Amino acid sequence: MNLATMTGAPSSLLVSRDSENFDAAIAALGAGQFLIDLRPSLHSQCADKPSGLDELTGLTKRNALLAYLSSALCTGPASSVAVHCLDLDRFKMINDTLGHAVGDLLLKKVADRLTAACHKDDIVARIGGDEFVVLQRHVEEEGAAETLASRIVDLIGRTYVIHGHTVNIGVSVGVAIGTDAVQARDLLRNGDLALYEAKKAGRGRYSMFKNGMDALLFARREMEIDLRRALALKQFKLNYQPFINVTSNRVDGFEALLRWEHPVKGNIPPLSFISLAEENGLILKIGEWVMRTACVEAMSWPGEMIVAVNVSPLQFKADTLLDTVATALKRSGLPAHRLEIEITEGALLDDTDNVIQTLNSLRELGVKISMDDFGTGYSSLSYLQKFPFNKIKIDRSFVASDDADSEAILRSIAGLGASLGMAITAEGVETAEQLSRIRGERCTHVQGYLTGRPMGMDQIPAFLAQNDVE
């Protein structure tokens, strides 16, 4: 009797640990005896690659990974199993700039490094474009999982040379260790939650799953839903903080600051929702609303007062910023020289040339450009060579500290700006002593609670009536 003659026998396709396919059939012989016919699958002989393997990298695919993970959780102590969920950092930029051929070769090299980092009994899988999972076996303690995660971050973050191109990427890793009650899909979900925490912490690192992360994810999803409603329901408003000319003691303009007035949770600070808006892309629509509203409201201010608007790095990447600004100016009637756009170094990091091109186009419109939080990044000075900013805003950390190093940095930045013909704003001025210190340097403007707290539009006329700084 063989597979061909076992009429009516249940049959199935079995996948071995090495991802080989077998046709299997079973027939009852009676008296508790069974006959099993097992032979290489005809389907696998026709395929170029086993169905359980990724065609590009040769790594295990998602369904096979789930099978291995389920088996590992059932056949041994669950605590001896760990999953490492990986997401490559900056891979999309490599694909976009160097092409998919280089991107594919990079994925192959990443796969090789992952395999080299793992034990022979571990399973390395590719489950998406630049997403990988490592199933780590024989985890005797949490430290073993952390050691592997650290090794992965180090190896994947090392430089690659592909077709003459020097390529640098990173990887974020979320690690979850099995428990007796956890199922395969739940363990992968825990790894994904830890991966999200690693990304939120700054990428290029690993994070271990902890109880409570699922509650944080639920809260995040709830806030995302509320955030989508907020724009439609007009829950956003702008407050304005003045910046004062140190020489004339007069208000030269106001910085627009976004506020979210939630009907149930009250006022939600920007630090609680801006990063989420950037992650899900809502920052583009929110940024457009801020630009339009700030230009319209600034038209009611007297004289040539400037309105400064912060712009997210994602607004530059979307390639719609120039149109957004031009449209806001045209509809509001605000002269271009009364609009100042503030950017941080983050806007310049990934795609400096295109950002500089956009900044030059904005300058051609007549818009002023300032660099915010100057001195906190690694390349701030190099950007001053590439683009002539109208203003530098010195980060508040240098104003708040009165040690010799902070004094020297503040003095150097102010002197640099003055020599380049740029206005210099010292942020975070909160005491009379700090203001006195700023006056002794070469700063042109100050901004902070001492000289004016953020205020609503209706409070601006009264503030301007008595804006002299003592």
Short mmCIF file of C-alpha atoms in Angstrom, two decimals:
data_model
loop_
_atom_site.label_atom_id
_atom_site.label_comp_id
_atom_site.label_asym_id
_atom_site.label_seq_id
_atom_site.Cartn_x
_atom_site.Cartn_y
_atom_site.Cartn_z
CA MET A 1 0.00 0.00 0.00
CA ASN A 2 1.30 3.49 -0.83
CA LEU A 3 0.09 7.07 -1.12
CA ALA A 4 -1.49 6.43 -4.50
CA THR A 5 -3.53 3.43 -3.28
CA MET A 6 -4.58 4.83 0.12
CA THR A 7 -7.97 5.90 -1.19
CA GLY A 8 -9.83 8.21 1.17
CA ALA A 9 -6.89 8.48 3.53
CA PRO A 10 -6.53 11.93 5.06
CA SER A 11 -3.57 13.75 3.52
CA SER A 12 -1.73 16.95 4.32
CA LEU A 13 1.37 18.93 3.54
CA LEU A 14 4.07 18.86 6.23
CA VAL A 15 6.97 21.34 6.44
CA SER A 16 10.18 20.17 8.06
CA ARG A 17 12.40 22.29 10.26
CA ASP A 18 14.61 22.85 7.22
CA SER A 19 11.55 24.10 5.29
CA GLU A 20 11.30 20.97 3.09
CA ASN A 21 7.76 20.05 1.99
CA PHE A 22 6.39 16.52 2.36
CA ASP A 23 3.09 14.98 1.25
CA ALA A 24 1.73 12.89 4.10
CA ALA A 25 -1.16 10.42 4.22
CA ILE A 26 -2.42 8.24 7.08
CA ALA A 27 -4.62 5.13 7.02
CA ALA A 28 -6.01 3.05 9.88
CA LEU A 29 -5.04 -0.64 9.78
CA GLY A 30 -7.15 -1.67 12.78
CA ALA A 31 -6.24 -2.83 16.27
CA GLY A 32 -4.82 0.57 17.01
CA GLN A 33 -2.33 0.44 14.16
CA PHE A 34 -1.85 3.12 11.48
CA LEU A 35 0.12 3.38 8.27
CA ILE A 36 1.77 6.69 7.43
CA ASP A 37 3.12 7.42 3.96
CA LEU A 38 5.59 10.31 3.88
CA ARG A 39 7.41 11.46 0.74
CA PRO A 40 8.84 14.67 -0.76
CA SER A 41 6.08 16.92 -2.06
CA LEU A 42 5.66 17.17 -5.81
CA HIS A 43 4.81 20.86 -5.32
CA SER A 44 8.18 21.55 -3.74
CA GLN A 45 9.97 19.88 -6.63
CA CYS A 46 8.36 22.35 -9.02
CA ALA A 47 9.13 25.42 -6.97
CA ASP A 48 12.35 27.33 -7.21
CA LYS A 49 12.34 27.95 -3.47
CA PRO A 50 10.66 26.18 -0.57
CA SER A 51 7.47 28.01 0.33
CA GLY A 52 8.70 28.53 3.89
CA LEU A 53 11.67 30.65 2.79
CA ASP A 54 11.89 34.26 1.70
CA GLU A 55 12.98 34.43 -1.94
CA LEU A 56 15.33 37.40 -1.53
CA THR A 57 17.16 36.56 1.69
CA GLY A 58 16.58 32.83 2.12
CA LEU A 59 15.25 33.46 5.61
CA THR A 60 12.14 31.89 7.12
CA LYS A 61 8.82 33.56 6.29
CA ARG A 62 6.04 34.60 8.68
CA ASN A 63 3.85 31.48 8.62
CA ALA A 64 6.78 29.13 9.11
CA LEU A 65 8.04 31.36 11.92
CA LEU A 66 4.68 31.10 13.69
CA ALA A 67 4.82 27.32 13.39
CA TYR A 68 8.33 27.19 14.85
CA LEU A 69 7.37 29.58 17.63
CA SER A 70 4.24 27.64 18.55
CA SER A 71 6.24 24.42 18.65
CA ALA A 72 8.96 25.99 20.81
CA LEU A 73 6.39 27.28 23.31
CA CYS A 74 4.68 23.89 23.52
CA THR A 75 7.67 21.56 23.69
CA GLY A 76 9.81 23.30 26.30
CA PRO A 77 9.70 25.87 29.05
CA ALA A 78 8.15 29.00 27.53
CA SER A 79 10.64 31.14 29.44
CA SER A 80 13.45 29.61 27.39
CA VAL A 81 12.09 31.28 24.25
CA ALA A 82 12.53 34.93 23.24
CA VAL A 83 11.47 36.84 20.15
CA HIS A 84 13.38 39.83 18.82
CA CYS A 85 11.27 42.05 16.53
CA LEU A 86 13.49 44.19 14.30
CA ASP A 87 12.85 47.24 12.15
CA LEU A 88 15.66 48.79 10.11
CA ASP A 89 16.25 52.52 10.61
CA ARG A 90 16.75 54.74 7.53
CA PHE A 91 16.26 51.84 5.09
CA LYS A 92 13.61 53.71 3.09
CA MET A 93 16.01 56.58 2.52
CA ILE A 94 18.60 54.13 1.10
CA ASN A 95 15.99 52.63 -1.20
CA ASP A 96 14.84 56.05 -2.39
CA THR A 97 18.29 57.52 -2.97
CA LEU A 98 20.37 54.56 -4.16
CA GLY A 99 17.66 52.42 -5.74
CA HIS A 100 15.98 49.11 -5.04
CA ALA A 101 18.89 47.04 -6.36
CA VAL A 102 21.14 48.43 -3.64
CA GLY A 103 18.28 48.09 -1.16
CA ASP A 104 17.89 44.39 -1.99
CA LEU A 105 21.62 43.75 -1.60
CA LEU A 106 21.52 45.57 1.72
CA LEU A 107 18.69 43.32 2.93
CA LYS A 108 20.75 40.27 2.00
CA LYS A 109 23.73 41.57 3.96
CA VAL A 110 21.49 42.32 6.94
CA ALA A 111 20.17 38.75 6.75
CA ASP A 112 23.74 37.41 6.72
CA ARG A 113 24.71 39.48 9.75
CA LEU A 114 21.61 38.41 11.66
CA THR A 115 22.31 34.77 10.94
CA ALA A 116 25.93 35.20 12.05
CA ALA A 117 24.81 36.86 15.29
CA CYS A 118 22.49 34.00 16.25
CA HIS A 119 22.97 30.46 17.51
CA LYS A 120 22.49 27.62 14.99
CA ASP A 121 19.25 26.59 16.75
CA ASP A 122 17.74 30.07 16.49
CA ILE A 123 15.35 30.99 13.67
CA VAL A 124 15.83 34.19 11.68
CA ALA A 125 12.79 35.35 9.68
CA ARG A 126 11.94 38.19 7.33
CA ILE A 127 8.29 39.13 7.78
CA GLY A 128 8.09 42.36 5.78
CA GLY A 129 10.05 44.80 3.64
CA ASP A 130 12.61 45.78 6.28
CA GLU A 131 11.13 43.86 9.19
CA PHE A 132 12.79 40.81 10.70
CA VAL A 133 12.17 38.52 13.67
CA VAL A 134 14.65 36.33 15.52
CA LEU A 135 13.32 33.36 17.47
CA GLN A 136 15.93 32.76 20.16
CA ARG A 137 15.99 29.36 21.85
CA HIS A 138 17.67 28.13 25.03
CA VAL A 139 17.24 31.45 26.87
CA GLU A 140 18.27 30.60 30.40
CA GLU A 141 17.88 34.13 31.74
CA GLU A 142 16.78 37.57 30.55
CA GLY A 143 20.40 38.64 30.25
CA ALA A 144 20.93 36.17 27.39
CA ALA A 145 18.17 37.85 25.38
CA GLU A 146 19.59 41.28 26.13
CA THR A 147 23.05 40.14 25.05
CA LEU A 148 21.74 38.98 21.67
CA ALA A 149 19.68 42.16 21.20
CA SER A 150 22.73 44.30 21.94
CA ARG A 151 24.83 42.25 19.51
CA ILE A 152 22.19 42.70 16.79
CA VAL A 153 22.06 46.48 17.26
CA ASP A 154 25.86 46.63 17.04
CA LEU A 155 26.28 44.37 14.00
CA ILE A 156 23.44 45.80 11.91
CA GLY A 157 24.60 49.34 12.70
CA ARG A 158 28.07 48.81 11.26
CA THR A 159 28.94 50.30 7.86
CA TYR A 160 28.11 48.44 4.64
CA VAL A 161 29.85 48.86 1.27
CA ILE A 162 27.56 48.07 -1.67
CA HIS A 163 28.49 48.77 -5.30
CA GLY A 164 30.95 51.40 -4.19
CA HIS A 165 28.43 53.11 -1.89
CA THR A 166 29.11 53.46 1.82
CA VAL A 167 25.79 52.71 3.50
CA ASN A 168 24.90 53.34 7.12
CA ILE A 169 21.66 52.19 8.70
CA GLY A 170 20.56 51.22 12.18
CA VAL A 171 18.08 48.85 13.74
CA SER A 172 15.52 49.08 16.51
CA VAL A 173 14.76 45.88 18.42
CA GLY A 174 11.87 44.88 20.66
CA VAL A 175 12.43 41.78 22.82
CA ALA A 176 9.77 39.64 24.50
CA ILE A 177 10.40 36.50 26.56
CA GLY A 178 7.83 33.69 26.63
CA THR A 179 5.61 32.85 29.59
CA ASP A 180 3.52 29.74 30.25
CA ALA A 181 0.26 31.45 29.30
CA VAL A 182 1.41 33.24 26.17
CA GLN A 183 0.58 32.13 22.62
CA ALA A 184 2.82 32.63 19.59
CA ARG A 185 0.92 35.60 18.16
CA ASP A 186 0.69 37.22 21.60
CA LEU A 187 4.44 36.88 22.10
CA LEU A 188 5.06 38.54 18.72
CA ARG A 189 2.65 41.31 19.69
CA ASN A 190 4.61 41.86 22.90
CA GLY A 191 7.78 42.07 20.84
CA ASP A 192 6.13 44.68 18.60
CA LEU A 193 5.12 46.72 21.65
CA ALA A 194 8.71 46.66 22.89
CA LEU A 195 9.87 47.63 19.38
CA TYR A 196 7.60 50.66 19.46
CA GLU A 197 9.17 51.71 22.76
CA ALA A 198 12.66 51.33 21.26
CA LYS A 199 11.71 53.57 18.34
CA LYS A 200 10.12 56.12 20.63
CA ALA A 201 13.29 56.22 22.73
CA GLY A 202 15.35 57.30 19.74
CA ARG A 203 15.91 54.26 17.48
CA GLY A 204 19.19 52.37 17.13
CA ARG A 205 18.58 50.51 20.40
CA TYR A 206 16.63 47.64 21.94
CA SER A 207 13.82 47.58 24.48
CA MET A 208 12.54 44.70 26.62
CA PHE A 209 8.81 44.07 26.90
CA LYS A 210 7.34 44.99 30.26
CA ASN A 211 3.86 44.51 31.65
CA GLY A 212 1.87 47.65 31.09
CA MET A 213 3.16 48.34 27.59
CA ASP A 214 -0.13 47.09 26.19
CA ALA A 215 -1.97 49.65 28.32
CA LEU A 216 0.32 52.35 26.94
CA LEU A 217 -0.49 51.19 23.41
CA PHE A 218 -4.21 51.35 24.14
CA ALA A 219 -3.82 54.89 25.48
CA ARG A 220 -1.81 55.81 22.40
CA ARG A 221 -4.50 54.45 20.06
CA GLU A 222 -7.16 56.31 22.01
CA MET A 223 -5.19 59.54 21.71
CA GLU A 224 -4.69 58.96 18.00
CA ILE A 225 -8.47 58.67 17.51
CA ASP A 226 -9.00 61.85 19.55
CA LEU A 227 -6.26 63.59 17.57
CA ARG A 228 -7.98 62.81 14.27
CA ARG A 229 -11.20 64.28 15.62
CA ALA A 230 -9.55 67.35 17.12
CA LEU A 231 -8.86 69.08 13.81
CA ALA A 232 -12.36 68.46 12.47
CA LEU A 233 -13.98 69.55 15.74
CA LYS A 234 -11.81 72.70 15.98
CA GLN A 235 -10.25 71.76 19.31
CA PHE A 236 -6.90 73.31 18.39
CA LYS A 237 -6.02 76.92 19.09
CA LEU A 238 -2.92 79.07 18.95
CA ASN A 239 -1.29 80.92 21.79
CA TYR A 240 1.45 83.45 21.17
CA GLN A 241 4.63 84.19 23.10
CA PRO A 242 6.35 87.53 22.45
CA PHE A 243 10.02 88.00 21.62
CA ILE A 244 11.47 91.30 22.73
CA ASN A 245 14.09 93.46 21.03
CA VAL A 246 16.85 93.89 23.62
CA THR A 247 17.88 97.31 22.29
CA SER A 248 14.47 98.98 21.98
CA ASN A 249 12.64 97.00 24.69
CA ARG A 250 9.76 96.65 22.24
CA VAL A 251 7.90 93.61 20.96
CA ASP A 252 9.14 92.63 17.51
CA GLY A 253 6.73 89.71 17.12
CA PHE A 254 5.21 86.55 18.54
CA GLU A 255 5.88 82.84 18.22
CA ALA A 256 2.77 80.75 17.47
CA LEU A 257 2.36 77.86 19.93
CA LEU A 258 -0.14 75.05 19.33
CA ARG A 259 -2.63 74.15 22.06
CA TRP A 260 -5.15 71.29 22.20
CA GLU A 261 -8.25 71.91 24.29
CA HIS A 262 -9.71 68.42 24.78
CA PRO A 263 -13.37 68.46 25.91
CA VAL A 264 -12.78 65.74 28.53
CA LYS A 265 -9.04 65.69 29.26
CA GLY A 266 -8.61 69.47 29.31
CA ASN A 267 -5.51 71.16 27.91
CA ILE A 268 -3.10 68.61 26.43
CA PRO A 269 0.48 69.91 26.08
CA PRO A 270 2.19 69.63 22.67
CA LEU A 271 4.86 67.29 24.04
CA SER A 272 2.10 64.71 24.61
CA PHE A 273 0.79 64.62 21.04
CA ILE A 274 3.21 66.15 18.51
CA SER A 275 5.39 63.02 18.25
CA LEU A 276 2.26 60.90 17.72
CA ALA A 277 1.04 63.31 15.03
CA GLU A 278 4.41 62.96 13.30
CA GLU A 279 4.27 59.16 13.45
CA ASN A 280 0.83 58.87 11.87
CA GLY A 281 1.24 61.73 9.40
CA LEU A 282 -1.43 64.00 10.95
CA ILE A 283 1.25 66.63 11.50
CA LEU A 284 0.90 67.61 7.83
CA LYS A 285 -2.75 68.65 8.17
CA ILE A 286 -2.16 70.15 11.62
CA GLY A 287 0.86 72.07 10.28
CA GLU A 288 -1.21 73.49 7.41
CA TRP A 289 -3.88 74.63 9.86
CA VAL A 290 -1.28 76.29 12.09
CA MET A 291 0.29 78.12 9.13
CA ARG A 292 -3.05 79.39 7.82
CA THR A 293 -4.34 80.43 11.23
CA ALA A 294 -1.13 82.17 12.33
CA CYS A 295 -0.99 84.25 9.13
CA VAL A 296 -4.64 85.28 9.42
CA GLU A 297 -4.38 86.23 13.11
CA ALA A 298 -1.08 88.10 12.64
CA MET A 299 -2.84 90.45 10.20
CA SER A 300 -4.59 92.06 13.18
CA TRP A 301 -1.29 93.05 14.84
CA PRO A 302 0.00 96.59 14.46
CA GLY A 303 2.93 97.68 12.32
CA GLU A 304 5.45 95.18 10.99
CA MET A 305 5.18 92.62 13.80
CA ILE A 306 6.44 89.16 12.87
CA VAL A 307 4.72 85.84 13.47
CA ALA A 308 7.08 82.86 13.92
CA VAL A 309 5.75 79.39 13.06
CA ASN A 310 7.45 76.09 13.89
CA VAL A 311 7.66 73.58 11.03
CA SER A 312 8.04 69.81 11.50
CA PRO A 313 10.74 67.89 9.61
CA LEU A 314 7.96 65.81 8.07
CA GLN A 315 6.49 68.90 6.43
CA PHE A 316 9.76 69.29 4.53
CA LYS A 317 9.78 65.63 3.51
CA ALA A 318 6.23 65.88 2.14
CA ASP A 319 7.36 68.47 -0.46
CA THR A 320 4.21 70.53 0.11
CA LEU A 321 5.60 73.15 2.49
CA LEU A 322 6.29 75.77 -0.18
CA ASP A 323 2.72 75.58 -1.50
CA THR A 324 1.32 75.63 2.05
CA VAL A 325 3.23 78.81 2.92
CA ALA A 326 2.46 80.57 -0.39
CA THR A 327 -1.24 79.77 -0.08
CA ALA A 328 -1.40 80.91 3.56
CA LEU A 329 0.26 84.24 2.69
CA LYS A 330 -1.99 84.83 -0.32
CA ARG A 331 -5.26 84.05 1.48
CA SER A 332 -4.39 86.04 4.60
CA GLY A 333 -2.80 89.00 2.85
CA LEU A 334 0.16 88.86 5.28
CA PRO A 335 3.34 90.30 3.72
CA ALA A 336 5.95 87.55 3.38
CA HIS A 337 8.57 89.46 5.39
CA ARG A 338 6.29 89.29 8.44
CA LEU A 339 6.39 85.48 8.49
CA GLU A 340 9.29 83.67 10.13
CA ILE A 341 9.62 79.89 9.83
CA GLU A 342 11.45 78.08 12.62
CA ILE A 343 13.16 74.77 11.94
CA THR A 344 15.25 72.47 14.09
CA GLU A 345 18.31 70.50 13.09
CA GLY A 346 16.09 67.43 12.73
CA ALA A 347 14.62 68.92 9.55
CA LEU A 348 18.08 69.02 7.98
CA LEU A 349 19.48 65.65 9.04
CA ASP A 350 18.01 63.15 6.57
CA ASP A 351 17.77 65.07 3.30
CA THR A 352 19.87 68.20 3.70
CA ASP A 353 20.12 69.16 0.01
CA ASN A 354 16.36 69.05 -0.65
CA VAL A 355 15.61 70.92 2.58
CA ILE A 356 18.14 73.63 1.70
CA GLN A 357 16.49 73.93 -1.72
CA THR A 358 13.08 74.40 -0.07
CA LEU A 359 14.52 76.97 2.35
CA ASN A 360 15.99 78.93 -0.56
CA SER A 361 12.61 78.91 -2.29
CA LEU A 362 10.98 80.21 0.89
CA ARG A 363 13.60 82.94 1.10
CA GLU A 364 12.77 83.93 -2.47
CA LEU A 365 9.16 84.44 -1.35
CA GLY A 366 10.49 86.90 1.23
CA VAL A 367 9.94 84.66 4.27
CA LYS A 368 12.43 84.78 7.17
CA ILE A 369 14.06 81.54 8.35
CA SER A 370 15.39 80.84 11.84
CA MET A 371 17.13 77.82 13.40
CA ASP A 372 15.52 76.81 16.68
CA ASP A 373 17.28 75.13 19.63
CA PHE A 374 20.68 76.04 18.22
CA GLY A 375 23.61 74.35 19.95
CA THR A 376 21.85 71.11 20.89
CA GLY A 377 22.70 69.16 17.70
CA TYR A 378 25.90 67.77 16.28
CA SER A 379 26.06 69.71 13.02
CA SER A 380 24.54 73.11 13.73
CA LEU A 381 27.67 75.00 12.65
CA SER A 382 27.88 73.20 9.31
CA TYR A 383 24.31 74.21 8.51
CA LEU A 384 25.20 77.88 9.00
CA GLN A 385 27.67 77.44 6.14
CA LYS A 386 25.05 75.89 3.88
CA PHE A 387 22.21 78.35 4.49
CA PRO A 388 22.15 82.00 5.62
CA PHE A 389 19.56 81.92 8.39
CA ASN A 390 17.96 85.21 9.41
CA LYS A 391 17.98 84.24 13.06
CA ILE A 392 19.52 81.78 15.50
CA LYS A 393 17.57 80.84 18.63
CA ILE A 394 19.92 79.77 21.43
CA ASP A 395 18.54 76.78 23.31
CA ARG A 396 17.17 77.54 26.77
CA SER A 397 19.57 75.08 28.42
CA PHE A 398 22.45 77.53 27.86
CA VAL A 399 20.40 80.40 29.29
CA ALA A 400 19.23 78.50 32.38
CA SER A 401 22.74 77.37 33.37
CA ASP A 402 25.05 79.95 34.90
CA ASP A 403 28.21 77.83 34.87
CA ALA A 404 31.32 78.96 33.01
CA ASP A 405 30.87 76.52 30.13
CA SER A 406 27.30 77.63 29.38
CA GLU A 407 28.38 81.27 29.59
CA ALA A 408 31.17 80.64 27.11
CA ILE A 409 28.88 78.78 24.69
CA LEU A 410 26.22 81.49 24.87
CA ARG A 411 28.83 84.20 24.26
CA SER A 412 30.36 82.27 21.34
CA ILE A 413 27.02 81.65 19.61
CA ALA A 414 25.96 85.27 20.03
CA GLY A 415 29.28 86.48 18.65
CA LEU A 416 29.09 84.03 15.74
CA GLY A 417 25.59 85.18 14.83
CA ALA A 418 26.57 88.82 15.02
CA SER A 419 29.57 88.28 12.74
CA LEU A 420 27.32 86.51 10.21
CA GLY A 421 24.72 89.27 10.34
CA MET A 422 22.08 87.07 11.98
CA ALA A 423 19.64 88.06 14.72
CA ILE A 424 20.16 86.11 17.97
CA THR A 425 17.31 85.15 20.30
CA ALA A 426 17.98 83.79 23.79
CA GLU A 427 15.13 81.45 24.77
CA GLY A 428 13.85 80.56 28.22
CA VAL A 429 14.63 83.84 30.00
CA GLU A 430 12.80 83.53 33.33
CA THR A 431 14.67 85.74 35.80
CA ALA A 432 15.93 89.33 35.92
CA GLU A 433 19.45 87.98 36.46
CA GLN A 434 19.27 85.98 33.23
CA LEU A 435 17.98 89.01 31.34
CA SER A 436 20.82 91.12 32.69
CA ARG A 437 23.29 88.47 31.62
CA ILE A 438 21.81 88.34 28.11
CA ARG A 439 22.06 92.11 27.77
CA GLY A 440 25.78 91.80 28.45
CA GLU A 441 26.21 89.53 25.46
CA ARG A 442 25.42 90.30 21.83
CA CYS A 443 21.92 88.78 21.69
CA THR A 444 19.36 90.86 19.79
CA HIS A 445 16.17 89.35 21.25
CA VAL A 446 14.92 87.53 24.33
CA GLN A 447 11.96 85.22 24.80
CA GLY A 448 10.70 83.67 28.02
CA TYR A 449 8.29 83.86 30.93
CA LEU A 450 9.98 86.97 32.32
CA THR A 451 9.26 89.06 29.23
CA GLY A 452 5.93 87.49 28.31
CA ARG A 453 4.09 84.22 28.83
CA PRO A 454 2.14 82.52 26.02
CA MET A 455 -1.23 84.24 25.60
CA GLY A 456 -4.41 84.01 23.57
CA MET A 457 -5.20 86.37 20.71
CA ASP A 458 -7.58 88.36 22.88
CA GLN A 459 -4.80 89.16 25.37
CA ILE A 460 -2.34 90.58 22.86
CA PRO A 461 -3.75 94.18 22.61
CA ALA A 462 -3.48 94.70 26.38
CA PHE A 463 0.03 93.23 26.45
CA LEU A 464 1.21 95.48 23.63
CA ALA A 465 -0.14 98.52 25.44
CA GLN A 466 2.36 97.99 28.25
CA ASN A 467 5.13 95.92 26.66
CA ASP A 468 8.17 97.93 27.82
CA VAL A 469 10.63 95.64 29.58
CA GLU A 470 11.85 96.92 32.90
#
